[in-house]
Structure formats: structure tokens, C-alpha cells
Tab-separated table of N, CA, C and O in Angstrom:
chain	number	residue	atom	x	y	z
M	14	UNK	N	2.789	-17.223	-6.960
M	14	UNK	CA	2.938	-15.925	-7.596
M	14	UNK	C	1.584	-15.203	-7.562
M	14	UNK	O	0.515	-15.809	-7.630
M	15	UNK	N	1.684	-13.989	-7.462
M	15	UNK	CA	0.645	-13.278	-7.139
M	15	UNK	C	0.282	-12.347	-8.663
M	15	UNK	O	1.047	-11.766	-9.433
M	16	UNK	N	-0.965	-12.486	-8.676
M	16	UNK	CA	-1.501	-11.903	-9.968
M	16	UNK	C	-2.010	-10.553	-9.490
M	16	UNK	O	-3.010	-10.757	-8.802
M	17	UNK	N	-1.693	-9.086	-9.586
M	17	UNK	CA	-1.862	-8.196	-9.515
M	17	UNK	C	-2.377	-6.995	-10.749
M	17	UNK	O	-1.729	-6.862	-11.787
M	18	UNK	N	-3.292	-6.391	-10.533
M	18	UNK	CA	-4.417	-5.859	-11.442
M	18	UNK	C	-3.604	-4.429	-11.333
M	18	UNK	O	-3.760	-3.694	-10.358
M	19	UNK	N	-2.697	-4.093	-12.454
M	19	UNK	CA	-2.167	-2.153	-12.420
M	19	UNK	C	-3.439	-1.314	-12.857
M	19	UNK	O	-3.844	-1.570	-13.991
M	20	UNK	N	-4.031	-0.495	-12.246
M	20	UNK	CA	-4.984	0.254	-12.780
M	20	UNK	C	-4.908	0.440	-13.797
M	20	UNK	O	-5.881	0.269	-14.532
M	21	UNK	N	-3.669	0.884	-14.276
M	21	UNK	CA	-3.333	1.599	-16.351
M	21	UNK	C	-2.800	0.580	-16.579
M	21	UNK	O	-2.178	1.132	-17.486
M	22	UNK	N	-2.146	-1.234	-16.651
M	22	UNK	CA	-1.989	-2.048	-17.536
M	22	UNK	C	-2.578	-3.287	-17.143
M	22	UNK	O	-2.039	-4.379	-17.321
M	23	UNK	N	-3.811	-3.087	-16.550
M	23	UNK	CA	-4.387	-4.497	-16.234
M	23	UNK	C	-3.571	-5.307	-15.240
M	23	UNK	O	-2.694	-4.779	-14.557
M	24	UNK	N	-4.010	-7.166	-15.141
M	24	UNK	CA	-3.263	-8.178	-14.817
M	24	UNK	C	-2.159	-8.055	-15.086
M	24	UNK	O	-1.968	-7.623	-16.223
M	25	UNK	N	-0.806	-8.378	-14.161
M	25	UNK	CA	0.382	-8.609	-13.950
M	25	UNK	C	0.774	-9.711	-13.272
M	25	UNK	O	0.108	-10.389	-12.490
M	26	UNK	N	1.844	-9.843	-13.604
M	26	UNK	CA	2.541	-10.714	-12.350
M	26	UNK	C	2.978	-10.052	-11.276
M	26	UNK	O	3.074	-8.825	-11.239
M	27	UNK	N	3.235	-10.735	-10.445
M	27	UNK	CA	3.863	-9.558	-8.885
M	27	UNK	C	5.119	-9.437	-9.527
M	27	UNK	O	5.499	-8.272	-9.645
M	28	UNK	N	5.955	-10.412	-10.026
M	28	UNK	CA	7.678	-9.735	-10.242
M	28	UNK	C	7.806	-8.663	-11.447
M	28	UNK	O	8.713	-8.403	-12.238
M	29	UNK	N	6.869	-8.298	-11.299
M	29	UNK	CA	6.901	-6.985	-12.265
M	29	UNK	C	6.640	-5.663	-11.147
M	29	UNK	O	6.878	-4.530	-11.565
M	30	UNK	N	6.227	-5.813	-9.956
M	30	UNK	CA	5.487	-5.023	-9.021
M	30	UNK	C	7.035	-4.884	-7.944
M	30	UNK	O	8.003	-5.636	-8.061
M	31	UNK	N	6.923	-3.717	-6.914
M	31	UNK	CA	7.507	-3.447	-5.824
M	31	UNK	C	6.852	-3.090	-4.448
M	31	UNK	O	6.419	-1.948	-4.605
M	32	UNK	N	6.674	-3.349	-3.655
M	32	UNK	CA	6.425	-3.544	-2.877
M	32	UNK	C	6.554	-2.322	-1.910
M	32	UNK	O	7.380	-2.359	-0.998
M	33	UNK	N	5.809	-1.329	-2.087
M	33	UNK	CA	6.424	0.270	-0.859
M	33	UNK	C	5.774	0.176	0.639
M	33	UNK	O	5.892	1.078	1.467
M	34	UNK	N	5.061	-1.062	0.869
M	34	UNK	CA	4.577	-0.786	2.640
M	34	UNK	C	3.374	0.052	2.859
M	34	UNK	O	2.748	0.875	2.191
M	35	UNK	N	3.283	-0.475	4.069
M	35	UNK	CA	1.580	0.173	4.476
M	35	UNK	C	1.215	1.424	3.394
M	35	UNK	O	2.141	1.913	2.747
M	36	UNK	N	0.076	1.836	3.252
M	36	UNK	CA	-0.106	2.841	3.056
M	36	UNK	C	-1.020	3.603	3.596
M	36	UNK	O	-1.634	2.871	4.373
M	37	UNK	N	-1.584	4.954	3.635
M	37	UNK	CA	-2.217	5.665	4.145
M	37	UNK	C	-1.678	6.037	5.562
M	37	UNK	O	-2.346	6.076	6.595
M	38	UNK	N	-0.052	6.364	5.389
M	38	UNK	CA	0.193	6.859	6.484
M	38	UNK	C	0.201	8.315	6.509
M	38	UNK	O	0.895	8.852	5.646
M	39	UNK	N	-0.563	9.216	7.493
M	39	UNK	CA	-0.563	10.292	7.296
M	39	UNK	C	0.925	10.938	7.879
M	39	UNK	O	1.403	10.166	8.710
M	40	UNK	N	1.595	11.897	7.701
M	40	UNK	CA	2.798	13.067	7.655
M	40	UNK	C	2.453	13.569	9.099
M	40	UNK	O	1.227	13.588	8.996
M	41	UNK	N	2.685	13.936	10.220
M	41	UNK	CA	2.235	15.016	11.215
M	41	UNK	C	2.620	16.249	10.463
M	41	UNK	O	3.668	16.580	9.910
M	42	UNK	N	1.505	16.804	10.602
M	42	UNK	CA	0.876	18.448	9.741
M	42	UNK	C	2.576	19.575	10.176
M	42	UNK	O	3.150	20.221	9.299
M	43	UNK	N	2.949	19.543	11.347
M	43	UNK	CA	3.793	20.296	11.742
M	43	UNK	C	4.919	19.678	12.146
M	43	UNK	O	5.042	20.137	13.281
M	44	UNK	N	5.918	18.867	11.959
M	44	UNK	CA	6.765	18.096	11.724
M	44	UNK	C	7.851	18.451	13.071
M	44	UNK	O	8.395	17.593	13.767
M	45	UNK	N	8.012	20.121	13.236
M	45	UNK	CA	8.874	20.759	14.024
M	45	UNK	C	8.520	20.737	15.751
M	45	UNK	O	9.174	20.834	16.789
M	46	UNK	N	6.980	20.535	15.342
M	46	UNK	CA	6.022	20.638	16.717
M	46	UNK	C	6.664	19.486	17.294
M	46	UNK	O	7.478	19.563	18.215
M	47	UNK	N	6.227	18.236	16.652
M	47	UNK	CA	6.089	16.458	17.402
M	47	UNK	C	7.523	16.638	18.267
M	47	UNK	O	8.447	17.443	18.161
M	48	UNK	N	7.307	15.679	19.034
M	48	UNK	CA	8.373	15.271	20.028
M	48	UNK	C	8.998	14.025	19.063
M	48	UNK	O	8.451	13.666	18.020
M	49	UNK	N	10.254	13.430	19.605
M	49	UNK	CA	10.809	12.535	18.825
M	49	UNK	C	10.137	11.326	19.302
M	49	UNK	O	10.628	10.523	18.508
M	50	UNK	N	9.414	10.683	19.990
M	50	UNK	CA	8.865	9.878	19.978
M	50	UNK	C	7.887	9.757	19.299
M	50	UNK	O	7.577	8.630	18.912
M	51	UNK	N	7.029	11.002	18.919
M	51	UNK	CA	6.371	11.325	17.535
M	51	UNK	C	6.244	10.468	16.724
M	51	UNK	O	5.577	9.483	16.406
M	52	UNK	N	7.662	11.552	16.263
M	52	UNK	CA	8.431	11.278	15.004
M	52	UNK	C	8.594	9.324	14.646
M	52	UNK	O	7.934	8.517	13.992
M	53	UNK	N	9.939	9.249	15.563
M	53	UNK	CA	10.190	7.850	15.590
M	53	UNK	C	8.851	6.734	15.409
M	53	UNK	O	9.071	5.582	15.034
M	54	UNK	N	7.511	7.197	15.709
M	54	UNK	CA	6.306	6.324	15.669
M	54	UNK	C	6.263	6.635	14.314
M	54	UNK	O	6.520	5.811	13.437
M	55	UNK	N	5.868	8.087	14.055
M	55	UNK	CA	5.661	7.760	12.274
M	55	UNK	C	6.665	7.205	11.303
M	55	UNK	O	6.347	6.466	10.371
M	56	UNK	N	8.023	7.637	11.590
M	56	UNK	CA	8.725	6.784	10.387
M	56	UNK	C	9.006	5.472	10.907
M	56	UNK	O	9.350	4.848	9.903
M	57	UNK	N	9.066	4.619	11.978
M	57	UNK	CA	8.802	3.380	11.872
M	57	UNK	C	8.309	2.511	11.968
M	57	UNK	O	8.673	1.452	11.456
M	58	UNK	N	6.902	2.740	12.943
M	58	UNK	CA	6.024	2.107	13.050
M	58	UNK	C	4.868	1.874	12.243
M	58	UNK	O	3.926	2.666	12.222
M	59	UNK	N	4.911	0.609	11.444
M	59	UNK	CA	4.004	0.143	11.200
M	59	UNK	C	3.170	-1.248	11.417
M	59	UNK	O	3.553	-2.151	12.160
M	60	UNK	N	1.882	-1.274	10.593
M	60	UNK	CA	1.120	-2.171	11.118
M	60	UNK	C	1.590	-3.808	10.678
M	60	UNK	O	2.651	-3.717	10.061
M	61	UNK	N	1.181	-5.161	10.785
M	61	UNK	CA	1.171	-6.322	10.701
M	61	UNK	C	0.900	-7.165	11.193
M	61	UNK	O	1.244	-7.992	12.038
M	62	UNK	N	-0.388	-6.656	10.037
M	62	UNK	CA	-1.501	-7.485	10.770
M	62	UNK	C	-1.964	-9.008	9.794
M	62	UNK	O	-1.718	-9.144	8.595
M	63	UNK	N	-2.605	-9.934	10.589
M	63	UNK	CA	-2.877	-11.286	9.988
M	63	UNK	C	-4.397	-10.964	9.695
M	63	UNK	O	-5.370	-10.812	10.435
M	64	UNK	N	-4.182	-10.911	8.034
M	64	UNK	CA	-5.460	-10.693	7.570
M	64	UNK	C	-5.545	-9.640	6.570
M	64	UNK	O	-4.531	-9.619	5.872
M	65	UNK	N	-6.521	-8.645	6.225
M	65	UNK	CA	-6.572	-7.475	5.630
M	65	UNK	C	-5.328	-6.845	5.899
M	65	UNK	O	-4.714	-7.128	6.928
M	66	UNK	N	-4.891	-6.013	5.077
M	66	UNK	CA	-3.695	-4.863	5.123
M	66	UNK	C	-3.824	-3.823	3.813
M	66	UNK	O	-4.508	-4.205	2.863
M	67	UNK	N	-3.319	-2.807	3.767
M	67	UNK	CA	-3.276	-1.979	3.180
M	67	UNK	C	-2.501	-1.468	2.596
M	67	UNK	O	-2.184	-0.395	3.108
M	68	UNK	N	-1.777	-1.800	1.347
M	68	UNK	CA	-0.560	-1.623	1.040
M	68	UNK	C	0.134	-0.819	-0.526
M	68	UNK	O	-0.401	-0.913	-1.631
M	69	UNK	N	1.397	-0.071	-0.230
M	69	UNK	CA	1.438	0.936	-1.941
M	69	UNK	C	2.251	-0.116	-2.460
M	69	UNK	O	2.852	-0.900	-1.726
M	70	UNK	N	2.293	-0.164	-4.002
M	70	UNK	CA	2.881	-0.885	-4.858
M	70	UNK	C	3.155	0.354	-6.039
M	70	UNK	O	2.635	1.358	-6.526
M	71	UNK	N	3.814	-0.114	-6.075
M	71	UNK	CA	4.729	0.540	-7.807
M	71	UNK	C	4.741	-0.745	-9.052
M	71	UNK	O	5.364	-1.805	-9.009
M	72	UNK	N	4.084	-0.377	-9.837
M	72	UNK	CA	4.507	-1.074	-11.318
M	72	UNK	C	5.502	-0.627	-12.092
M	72	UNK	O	5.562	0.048	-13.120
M	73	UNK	N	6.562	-1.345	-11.110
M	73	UNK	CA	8.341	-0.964	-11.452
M	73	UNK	C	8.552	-1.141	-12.663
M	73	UNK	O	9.253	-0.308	-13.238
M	74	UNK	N	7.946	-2.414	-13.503
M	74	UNK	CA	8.747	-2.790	-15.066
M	74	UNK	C	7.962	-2.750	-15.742
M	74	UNK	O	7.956	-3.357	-16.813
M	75	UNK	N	6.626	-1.673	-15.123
M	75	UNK	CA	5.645	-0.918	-16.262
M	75	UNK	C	5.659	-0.002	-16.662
M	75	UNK	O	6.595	0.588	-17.202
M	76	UNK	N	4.098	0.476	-16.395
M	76	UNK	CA	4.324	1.994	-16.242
M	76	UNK	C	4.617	3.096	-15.189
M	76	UNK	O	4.454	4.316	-15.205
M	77	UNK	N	5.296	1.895	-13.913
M	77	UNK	CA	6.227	3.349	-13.555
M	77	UNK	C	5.236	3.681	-11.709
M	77	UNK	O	5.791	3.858	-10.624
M	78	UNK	N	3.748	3.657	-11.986
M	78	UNK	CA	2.848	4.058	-11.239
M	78	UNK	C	2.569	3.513	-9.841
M	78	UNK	O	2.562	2.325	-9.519
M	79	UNK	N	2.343	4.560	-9.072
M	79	UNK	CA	2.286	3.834	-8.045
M	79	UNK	C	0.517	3.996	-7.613
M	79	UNK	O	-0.300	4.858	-7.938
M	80	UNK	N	0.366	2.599	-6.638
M	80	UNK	CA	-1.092	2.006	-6.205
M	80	UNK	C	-1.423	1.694	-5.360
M	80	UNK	O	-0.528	0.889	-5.103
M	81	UNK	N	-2.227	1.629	-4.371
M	81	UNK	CA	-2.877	0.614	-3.426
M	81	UNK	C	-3.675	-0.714	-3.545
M	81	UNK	O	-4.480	-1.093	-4.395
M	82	UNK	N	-3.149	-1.348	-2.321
M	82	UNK	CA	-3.899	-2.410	-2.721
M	82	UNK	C	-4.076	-3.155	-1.299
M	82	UNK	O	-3.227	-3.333	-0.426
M	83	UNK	N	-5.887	-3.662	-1.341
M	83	UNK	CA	-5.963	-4.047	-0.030
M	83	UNK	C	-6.170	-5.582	-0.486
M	83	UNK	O	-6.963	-6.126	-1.255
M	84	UNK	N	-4.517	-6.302	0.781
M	84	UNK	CA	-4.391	-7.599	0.087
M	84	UNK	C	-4.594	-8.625	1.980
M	84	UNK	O	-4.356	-8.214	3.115
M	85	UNK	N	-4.981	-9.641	1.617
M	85	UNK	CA	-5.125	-10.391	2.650
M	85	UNK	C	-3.728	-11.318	3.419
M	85	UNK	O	-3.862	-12.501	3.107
M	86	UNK	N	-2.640	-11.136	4.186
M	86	UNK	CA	-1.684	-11.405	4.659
M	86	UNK	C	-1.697	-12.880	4.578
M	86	UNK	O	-0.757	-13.645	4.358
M	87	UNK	N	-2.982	-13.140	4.806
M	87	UNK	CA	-3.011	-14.981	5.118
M	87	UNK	C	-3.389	-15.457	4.110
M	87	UNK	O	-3.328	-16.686	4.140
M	88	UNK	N	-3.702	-15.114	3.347
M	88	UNK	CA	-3.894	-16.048	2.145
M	88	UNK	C	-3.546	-15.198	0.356
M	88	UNK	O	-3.889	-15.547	-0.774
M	89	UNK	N	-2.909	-14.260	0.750
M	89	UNK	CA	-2.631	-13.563	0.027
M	89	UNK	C	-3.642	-12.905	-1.414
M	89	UNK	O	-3.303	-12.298	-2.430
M	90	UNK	N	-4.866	-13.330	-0.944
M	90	UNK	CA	-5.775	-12.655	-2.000
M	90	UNK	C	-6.195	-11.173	-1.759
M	90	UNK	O	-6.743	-10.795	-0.723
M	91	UNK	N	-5.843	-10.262	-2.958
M	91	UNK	CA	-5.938	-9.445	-3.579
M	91	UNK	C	-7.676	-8.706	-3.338
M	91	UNK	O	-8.458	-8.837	-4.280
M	92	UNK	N	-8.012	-8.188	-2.441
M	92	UNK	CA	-9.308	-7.733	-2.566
M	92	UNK	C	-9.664	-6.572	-2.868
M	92	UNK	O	-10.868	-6.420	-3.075
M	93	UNK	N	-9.016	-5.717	-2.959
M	93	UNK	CA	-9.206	-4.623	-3.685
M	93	UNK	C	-7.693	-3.801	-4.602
M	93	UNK	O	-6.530	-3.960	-4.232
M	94	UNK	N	-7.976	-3.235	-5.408
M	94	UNK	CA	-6.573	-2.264	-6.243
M	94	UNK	C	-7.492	-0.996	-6.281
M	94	UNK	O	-8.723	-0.971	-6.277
M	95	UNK	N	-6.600	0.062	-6.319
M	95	UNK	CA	-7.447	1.515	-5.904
M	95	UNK	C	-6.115	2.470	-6.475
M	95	UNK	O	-5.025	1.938	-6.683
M	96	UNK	N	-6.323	3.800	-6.678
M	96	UNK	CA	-5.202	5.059	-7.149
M	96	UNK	C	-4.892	5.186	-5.870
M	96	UNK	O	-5.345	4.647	-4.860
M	97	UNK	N	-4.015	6.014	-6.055
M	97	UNK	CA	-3.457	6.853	-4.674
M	97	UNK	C	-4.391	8.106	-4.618
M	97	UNK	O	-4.381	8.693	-3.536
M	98	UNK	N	-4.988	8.484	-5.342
M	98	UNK	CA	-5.888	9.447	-4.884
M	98	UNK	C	-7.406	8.945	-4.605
M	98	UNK	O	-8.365	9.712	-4.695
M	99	UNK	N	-7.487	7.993	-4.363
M	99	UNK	CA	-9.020	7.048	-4.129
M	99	UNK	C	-8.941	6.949	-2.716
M	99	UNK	O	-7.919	6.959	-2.029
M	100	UNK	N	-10.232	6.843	-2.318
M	100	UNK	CA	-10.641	6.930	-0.531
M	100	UNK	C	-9.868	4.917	-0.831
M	100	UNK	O	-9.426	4.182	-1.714
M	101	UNK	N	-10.221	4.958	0.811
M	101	UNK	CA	-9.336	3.712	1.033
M	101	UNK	C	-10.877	2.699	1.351
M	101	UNK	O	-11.557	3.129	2.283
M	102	UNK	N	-11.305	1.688	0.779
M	102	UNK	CA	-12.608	1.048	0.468
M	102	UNK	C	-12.484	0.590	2.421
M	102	UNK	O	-11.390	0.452	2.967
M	103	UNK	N	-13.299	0.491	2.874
M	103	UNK	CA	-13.761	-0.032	5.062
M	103	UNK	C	-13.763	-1.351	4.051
M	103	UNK	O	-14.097	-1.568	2.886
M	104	UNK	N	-13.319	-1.950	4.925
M	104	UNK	CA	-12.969	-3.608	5.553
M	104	UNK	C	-14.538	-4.352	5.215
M	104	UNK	O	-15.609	-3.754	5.318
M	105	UNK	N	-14.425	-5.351	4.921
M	105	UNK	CA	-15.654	-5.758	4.309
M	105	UNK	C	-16.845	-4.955	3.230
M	105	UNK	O	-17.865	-5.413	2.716
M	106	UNK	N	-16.420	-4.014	3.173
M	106	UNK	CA	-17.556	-3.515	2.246
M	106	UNK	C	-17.724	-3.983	0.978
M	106	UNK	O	-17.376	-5.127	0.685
M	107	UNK	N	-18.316	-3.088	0.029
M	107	UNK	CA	-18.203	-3.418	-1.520
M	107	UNK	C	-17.033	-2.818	-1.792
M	107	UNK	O	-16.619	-1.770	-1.297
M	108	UNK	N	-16.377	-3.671	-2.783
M	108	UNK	CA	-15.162	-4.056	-3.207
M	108	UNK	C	-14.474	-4.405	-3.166
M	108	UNK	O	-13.573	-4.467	-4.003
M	109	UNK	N	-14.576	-4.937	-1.858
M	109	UNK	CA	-13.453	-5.276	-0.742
M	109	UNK	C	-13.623	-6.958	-0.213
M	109	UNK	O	-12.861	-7.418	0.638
């Protein structure tokens, strides 16, 4: 079980948490422009990768909020929790 830090209620358990997938995917600015291969790349392609990842969570049976969190695939430790409006911490740095 994974111990997860909610910015607004501290330590959790993960079965209190949901799980929303990569994050920091950007929108294409003009949606009408892209070709459908575009498209089809942004809504389904994502990353999975062994190691660092970058991922949104919701504190479903909290308060509700949703978060990032950069968690390690292989060993599942937790190296950083961040807002959704927080820069996304580079790969090895501080905090990370």
C-alpha cells in the first residue's frame, strides 16, 4: 500500500486516492487545425515509462482535490507531491 502525502490533508493511504494518468499533457492550442493523427496522439498516447513518471491523483474520499505526483514505476516510491498549478520539479533535482 502506498502512503500518499494530499497537499490539504497530509499522509493517506492510496485507497483513499484515484488515479487520473500522466499528467502535464498539454491540449493542442487550436484543436480544429490538428490533423486526426494529431488528435488521436493526444487523447491516447501516453507515456510508460520504467522509472520516474508523472502522474494526477484526486483525493476521492477527501477533500475532493486534485494533484501531482512524481512517483517511481519500479519501486513505487513517491518522490515528489506538487498542486496542479506548480511547475513540474526536472528529474533528479531538489525535491525530487
Amino acid at each position: 500500500m502506498i502512503r500518499i502525502e494530499c497537499p490539504w490533508c497530509g499522509p493517506r493511504s492510496e485507497a483513499e486516492f484515484t488515479c487520473g494518468g500522466q499528467s502535464h499533457i498539454v491540449r493542442p492550442a487550436d484543436p480544429a487545425a490538428v490533423s486526426d493523427r494529431e488528435w488521436a496522439q493526444y487523447l491516447y498516447q501516453r507515456d510508460n515509462p520504467k522509472g520516474l513518471h508523472y502522474e494526477r491523483w484526486r483525493h476521492t474520499f477527501g477533500c475532493r482535490q486534485w494533484f501531482n505526483v512524481a512517483r517511481d514505476t519500479v519501486t513505487h516510491e513517491i518522490r515528489a507531491v506538487y498542486r496542479m498549478t506548480d511547475l513540474k520539479p526536472a528529474p533528479g533535482g531538489e525535491g525530487v
